[in-house]
PDB file of C-alpha atoms and ligand atoms in Angstrom:
ATOM      1  CA  MET N   1      85.840 -43.867  29.382  1.00  0.00           C
ATOM      2  CA  LYS N   2      81.973 -42.277  29.262  1.00  0.00           C
ATOM      3  CA  GLU N   3      79.983 -40.523  31.875  1.00  0.00           C
ATOM      4  CA  THR N   4      77.306 -43.180  33.138  1.00  0.00           C
ATOM      5  CA  SER N   5      74.646 -42.800  35.157  1.00  0.00           C
ATOM      6  CA  VAL N   6      72.073 -44.548  36.565  1.00  0.00           C
ATOM      7  CA  TYR N   7      70.086 -43.181  34.086  1.00  0.00           C
ATOM      8  CA  ASP N   8      72.049 -45.528  31.104  1.00  0.00           C
ATOM      9  CA  CYS N   9      71.009 -48.623  33.189  1.00  0.00           C
ATOM     10  CA  THR N  10      66.989 -49.631  31.773  1.00  0.00           C
ATOM     11  CA  ILE N  11      64.891 -52.313  32.080  1.00  0.00           C
ATOM     12  CA  LEU N  12      64.784 -54.294  28.478  1.00  0.00           C
ATOM     13  CA  GLU N  13      62.093 -56.468  27.513  1.00  0.00           C
ATOM     14  CA  LEU N  14      62.643 -59.488  26.212  1.00  0.00           C
ATOM     15  CA  HIS N  15      61.016 -61.498  23.903  1.00  0.00           C
ATOM     16  CA  LYS N  16      58.874 -64.487  25.238  1.00  0.00           C
ATOM     17  CA  HIS N  17      57.609 -66.789  23.136  1.00  0.00           C
ATOM     18  CA  HIS N  18      54.909 -68.594  24.574  1.00  0.00           C
ATOM     19  CA  ASN N  19      53.527 -71.843  23.821  1.00  0.00           C
ATOM     20  CA  ASP N  20      49.881 -72.894  25.881  1.00  0.00           C
ATOM     21  CA  GLN N  21      51.276 -76.233  25.898  1.00  0.00           C
ATOM     22  CA  LYS N  22      54.832 -76.348  26.486  1.00  0.00           C
ATOM     23  CA  GLY N  23      55.643 -73.462  28.314  1.00  0.00           C
ATOM     24  CA  ASN N  24      57.941 -70.264  27.486  1.00  0.00           C
ATOM     25  CA  LEU N  25      61.719 -69.297  25.669  1.00  0.00           C
ATOM     26  CA  THR N  26      63.543 -66.529  25.923  1.00  0.00           C
ATOM     27  CA  VAL N  27      66.194 -65.998  24.217  1.00  0.00           C
ATOM     28  CA  VAL N  28      69.137 -63.253  24.031  1.00  0.00           C
ATOM     29  CA  GLN N  29      71.169 -62.313  20.769  1.00  0.00           C
ATOM     30  CA  SER N  30      74.748 -61.163  21.296  1.00  0.00           C
ATOM     31  CA  ASP N  31      74.906 -56.913  19.828  1.00  0.00           C
ATOM     32  CA  GLU N  32      71.183 -57.371  19.170  1.00  0.00           C
ATOM     33  CA  THR N  33      68.555 -58.092  22.491  1.00  0.00           C
ATOM     34  CA  VAL N  34      71.782 -56.470  24.292  1.00  0.00           C
ATOM     35  CA  PRO N  35      73.799 -54.032  22.741  1.00  0.00           C
ATOM     36  CA  PHE N  36      77.169 -55.649  23.632  1.00  0.00           C
ATOM     37  CA  GLN N  37      78.860 -59.112  22.787  1.00  0.00           C
ATOM     38  CA  VAL N  38      78.349 -61.584  24.956  1.00  0.00           C
ATOM     39  CA  LYS N  39      81.763 -62.769  26.594  1.00  0.00           C
ATOM     40  CA  ARG N  40      80.571 -64.573  29.911  1.00  0.00           C
ATOM     41  CA  VAL N  41      77.542 -66.131  31.243  1.00  0.00           C
ATOM     42  CA  TYR N  42      77.332 -66.712  35.146  1.00  0.00           C
ATOM     43  CA  TYR N  43      74.840 -67.230  37.939  1.00  0.00           C
ATOM     44  CA  LEU N  44      74.058 -67.023  41.085  1.00  0.00           C
ATOM     45  CA  TYR N  45      71.680 -69.454  42.503  1.00  0.00           C
ATOM     46  CA  ASP N  46      71.251 -70.892  46.228  1.00  0.00           C
ATOM     47  CA  VAL N  47      71.528 -67.515  48.050  1.00  0.00           C
ATOM     48  CA  PRO N  48      70.656 -67.843  51.416  1.00  0.00           C
ATOM     49  CA  GLY N  49      67.493 -65.783  52.747  1.00  0.00           C
ATOM     50  CA  GLY N  50      68.828 -62.343  53.611  1.00  0.00           C
ATOM     51  CA  GLU N  51      72.323 -62.505  52.052  1.00  0.00           C
ATOM     52  CA  ASP N  52      73.350 -60.089  49.672  1.00  0.00           C
ATOM     53  CA  ARG N  53      75.493 -60.133  46.376  1.00  0.00           C
ATOM     54  CA  GLY N  54      77.365 -57.671  44.748  1.00  0.00           C
ATOM     55  CA  SER N  55      78.274 -54.441  46.950  1.00  0.00           C
ATOM     56  CA  HIS N  56      81.072 -53.627  43.782  1.00  0.00           C
ATOM     57  CA  ALA N  57      81.688 -51.780  40.941  1.00  0.00           C
ATOM     58  CA  HIS N  58      82.987 -52.123  37.036  1.00  0.00           C
ATOM     59  CA  LYS N  59      85.034 -50.002  35.531  1.00  0.00           C
ATOM     60  CA  ASN N  60      84.386 -51.321  32.283  1.00  0.00           C
ATOM     61  CA  LEU N  61      81.879 -54.133  31.949  1.00  0.00           C
ATOM     62  CA  LYS N  62      78.626 -53.802  31.006  1.00  0.00           C
ATOM     63  CA  GLN N  63      75.801 -56.607  32.091  1.00  0.00           C
ATOM     64  CA  LEU N  64      72.480 -57.939  31.841  1.00  0.00           C
ATOM     65  CA  ILE N  65      71.138 -59.322  35.044  1.00  0.00           C
ATOM     66  CA  VAL N  66      68.240 -61.563  34.896  1.00  0.00           C
ATOM     67  CA  ALA N  67      65.999 -63.602  37.215  1.00  0.00           C
ATOM     68  CA  ALA N  68      65.718 -66.352  35.645  1.00  0.00           C
ATOM     69  CA  SER N  69      63.567 -67.742  38.532  1.00  0.00           C
ATOM     70  CA  GLY N  70      62.084 -66.436  41.566  1.00  0.00           C
ATOM     71  CA  SER N  71      63.017 -62.466  42.663  1.00  0.00           C
ATOM     72  CA  PHE N  72      65.454 -60.624  43.853  1.00  0.00           C
ATOM     73  CA  SER N  73      66.502 -56.751  44.254  1.00  0.00           C
ATOM     74  CA  VAL N  74      69.177 -54.789  42.263  1.00  0.00           C
ATOM     75  CA  THR N  75      70.200 -50.892  43.995  1.00  0.00           C
ATOM     76  CA  LEU N  76      71.967 -49.598  41.555  1.00  0.00           C
ATOM     77  CA  ASP N  77      74.159 -46.041  42.491  1.00  0.00           C
ATOM     78  CA  ASP N  78      76.070 -43.764  40.134  1.00  0.00           C
ATOM     79  CA  GLY N  79      77.573 -41.978  43.229  1.00  0.00           C
ATOM     80  CA  LYS N  80      74.995 -39.470  43.105  1.00  0.00           C
ATOM     81  CA  VAL N  81      71.838 -41.407  41.918  1.00  0.00           C
ATOM     82  CA  LYS N  82      69.900 -44.566  43.085  1.00  0.00           C
ATOM     83  CA  ARG N  83      67.636 -46.461  41.771  1.00  0.00           C
ATOM     84  CA  THR N  84      65.907 -49.753  42.881  1.00  0.00           C
ATOM     85  CA  PHE N  85      64.452 -52.348  40.802  1.00  0.00           C
ATOM     86  CA  MET N  86      63.063 -55.658  41.792  1.00  0.00           C
ATOM     87  CA  LEU N  87      63.094 -58.183  39.031  1.00  0.00           C
ATOM     88  CA  ASN N  88      61.022 -61.044  39.190  1.00  0.00           C
ATOM     89  CA  ARG N  89      60.477 -61.927  35.408  1.00  0.00           C
ATOM     90  CA  PRO N  90      62.588 -63.977  32.872  1.00  0.00           C
ATOM     91  CA  TYR N  91      61.306 -61.950  30.240  1.00  0.00           C
ATOM     92  CA  GLN N  92      62.630 -58.925  31.538  1.00  0.00           C
ATOM     93  CA  GLY N  93      66.548 -58.172  31.798  1.00  0.00           C
ATOM     94  CA  LEU N  94      68.208 -55.065  33.930  1.00  0.00           C
ATOM     95  CA  LEU N  95      70.913 -53.247  31.455  1.00  0.00           C
ATOM     96  CA  VAL N  96      74.302 -52.186  34.076  1.00  0.00           C
ATOM     97  CA  ALA N  97      76.457 -49.535  32.400  1.00  0.00           C
ATOM     98  CA  PRO N  98      80.020 -49.536  33.452  1.00  0.00           C
ATOM     99  CA  GLY N  99      80.705 -47.911  36.272  1.00  0.00           C
ATOM    100  CA  ILE N 100      78.057 -48.159  38.679  1.00  0.00           C
ATOM    101  CA  TRP N 101      77.628 -49.692  41.977  1.00  0.00           C
ATOM    102  CA  ARG N 102      75.240 -52.593  42.242  1.00  0.00           C
ATOM    103  CA  ASP N 103      74.219 -54.315  45.340  1.00  0.00           C
ATOM    104  CA  LEU N 104      71.739 -57.570  45.074  1.00  0.00           C
ATOM    105  CA  TYR N 105      69.500 -58.613  47.773  1.00  0.00           C
ATOM    106  CA  ASP N 106      65.804 -59.814  48.876  1.00  0.00           C
ATOM    107  CA  PHE N 107      66.768 -62.965  47.175  1.00  0.00           C
ATOM    108  CA  SER N 108      63.695 -65.461  47.244  1.00  0.00           C
ATOM    109  CA  SER N 109      63.845 -69.056  47.905  1.00  0.00           C
ATOM    110  CA  GLY N 110      65.338 -71.338  44.476  1.00  0.00           C
ATOM    111  CA  ALA N 111      66.212 -67.390  42.964  1.00  0.00           C
ATOM    112  CA  ILE N 112      68.734 -67.458  40.123  1.00  0.00           C
ATOM    113  CA  CYS N 113      70.575 -64.297  39.031  1.00  0.00           C
ATOM    114  CA  LEU N 114      71.761 -64.949  35.299  1.00  0.00           C
ATOM    115  CA  VAL N 115      74.218 -62.170  34.617  1.00  0.00           C
ATOM    116  CA  LEU N 116      75.317 -61.969  30.275  1.00  0.00           C
ATOM    117  CA  ALA N 117      78.623 -59.968  30.841  1.00  0.00           C
ATOM    118  CA  SER N 118      80.221 -58.275  27.669  1.00  0.00           C
ATOM    119  CA  GLU N 119      84.090 -59.043  28.977  1.00  0.00           C
ATOM    120  CA  LEU N 120      85.769 -62.299  30.021  1.00  0.00           C
ATOM    121  CA  TYR N 121      86.633 -62.419  33.719  1.00  0.00           C
ATOM    122  CA  ASP N 122      88.784 -59.337  35.277  1.00  0.00           C
ATOM    123  CA  ALA N 123      89.261 -59.092  39.023  1.00  0.00           C
ATOM    124  CA  ASP N 124      91.425 -55.929  38.060  1.00  0.00           C
ATOM    125  CA  ASP N 125      88.079 -54.385  36.890  1.00  0.00           C
ATOM    126  CA  TYR N 126      86.507 -54.660  40.185  1.00  0.00           C
ATOM    127  CA  ILE N 127      85.863 -51.669  42.697  1.00  0.00           C
ATOM    128  CA  ARG N 128      85.178 -53.301  46.195  1.00  0.00           C
ATOM    129  CA  ASP N 129      85.263 -50.522  48.086  1.00  0.00           C
ATOM    130  CA  TYR N 130      82.393 -48.092  48.112  1.00  0.00           C
ATOM    131  CA  ASP N 131      84.894 -44.830  49.231  1.00  0.00           C
ATOM    132  CA  SER N 132      87.464 -45.695  45.694  1.00  0.00           C
ATOM    133  CA  PHE N 133      84.612 -45.904  43.942  1.00  0.00           C
ATOM    134  CA  LEU N 134      83.336 -42.687  44.366  1.00  0.00           C
ATOM    135  CA  GLU N 135      86.709 -40.971  44.434  1.00  0.00           C
ATOM    136  CA  TYR N 136      86.958 -43.224  41.005  1.00  0.00           C
ATOM    137  CA  LYS N 137      83.847 -41.317  39.600  1.00  0.00           C
ATOM    138  CA  GLU N 138      85.257 -37.721  40.626  1.00  0.00           C
ATOM    139  CA  VAL N 139      87.799 -39.162  37.929  1.00  0.00           C
ATOM    140  CA  HIS N 140      85.200 -40.448  35.527  1.00  0.00           C
ATOM    141  CA  PRO N 141      82.426 -39.159  36.283  1.00  0.00           C
TER     142      PRO N 141
HETATM  143  P1  TYD O   1      81.752 -61.811  42.659  1.00  0.00           P
HETATM  144  O1  TYD O   1      81.581 -60.917  41.459  1.00  0.00           O
HETATM  145  O2  TYD O   1      82.633 -61.174  43.814  1.00  0.00           O
HETATM  146  O3  TYD O   1      80.528 -61.700  43.580  1.00  0.00           O
HETATM  147  P2  TYD O   1      79.108 -61.487  43.721  1.00  0.00           P
HETATM  148  O4  TYD O   1      79.269 -60.251  43.473  1.00  0.00           O
HETATM  149  O5  TYD O   1      77.669 -62.503  43.403  1.00  0.00           O
HETATM  150  O6  TYD O   1      79.104 -61.239  45.439  1.00  0.00           O
HETATM  151  O7  TYD O   1      82.721 -63.163  42.595  1.00  0.00           O
HETATM  152  C1  TYD O   1      82.303 -63.765  43.548  1.00  0.00           C
HETATM  153  C2  TYD O   1      83.541 -65.214  43.744  1.00  0.00           C
HETATM  154  O8  TYD O   1      83.126 -65.532  42.144  1.00  0.00           O
HETATM  155  C3  TYD O   1      85.132 -64.472  43.742  1.00  0.00           C
HETATM  156  O9  TYD O   1      86.123 -65.323  44.374  1.00  0.00           O
HETATM  157  C4  TYD O   1      85.135 -64.091  42.261  1.00  0.00           C
HETATM  158  C5  TYD O   1      84.795 -65.587  41.468  1.00  0.00           C
HETATM  159  N1  TYD O   1      84.141 -65.453  40.446  1.00  0.00           N
HETATM  160  C6  TYD O   1      84.937 -65.845  39.024  1.00  0.00           C
HETATM  161  O10 TYD O   1      85.725 -66.865  38.943  1.00  0.00           O
HETATM  162  N2  TYD O   1      84.798 -65.721  37.593  1.00  0.00           N
HETATM  163  C7  TYD O   1      83.921 -64.757  37.129  1.00  0.00           C
HETATM  164  O11 TYD O   1      83.196 -64.259  36.233  1.00  0.00           O
HETATM  165  C8  TYD O   1      83.028 -64.269  38.595  1.00  0.00           C
HETATM  166  C9  TYD O   1      81.368 -63.155  38.084  1.00  0.00           C
HETATM  167  C10 TYD O   1      82.865 -64.689  39.686  1.00  0.00           C
END
């Protein structure tokens, strides 16, 4: 696997089709807007105030994380450097490289965290223990 750091993760500005009367529309296209083929979409919602999500890394999965509604914070960690992003615009997406630990928190009431993912669900792709993640990054920096 390619080495990854938090600097491989970035905010993508997604095109907003704006109509004064009818509102907005944002589209994400596989291999175009995002640098991977989108194989799976899931979303987090009804996250109670004060609850955290994430707290894991993926070995191979690439993701685009969008605050489709409301806001939340994401801290990314490559084992050496942490970067925190506050997502609160439906026309921005956080591109997350493989091999990055992520914590999602500070969900606003009604927040929807939309995730576009490069692979189908695979429980074996998860690293859920932080010490195991640090060991994994020693081998796959
Ligand atoms: P998890 O990825 O741990 O959620 P989070 O990181 O947001 O806290 O997933 C929560 C549960 O949902 C877990 O039991 C696995 C299941 N799940 C699927 O079955 N398919 C999926 O695509 C995802 C993302 C999760």
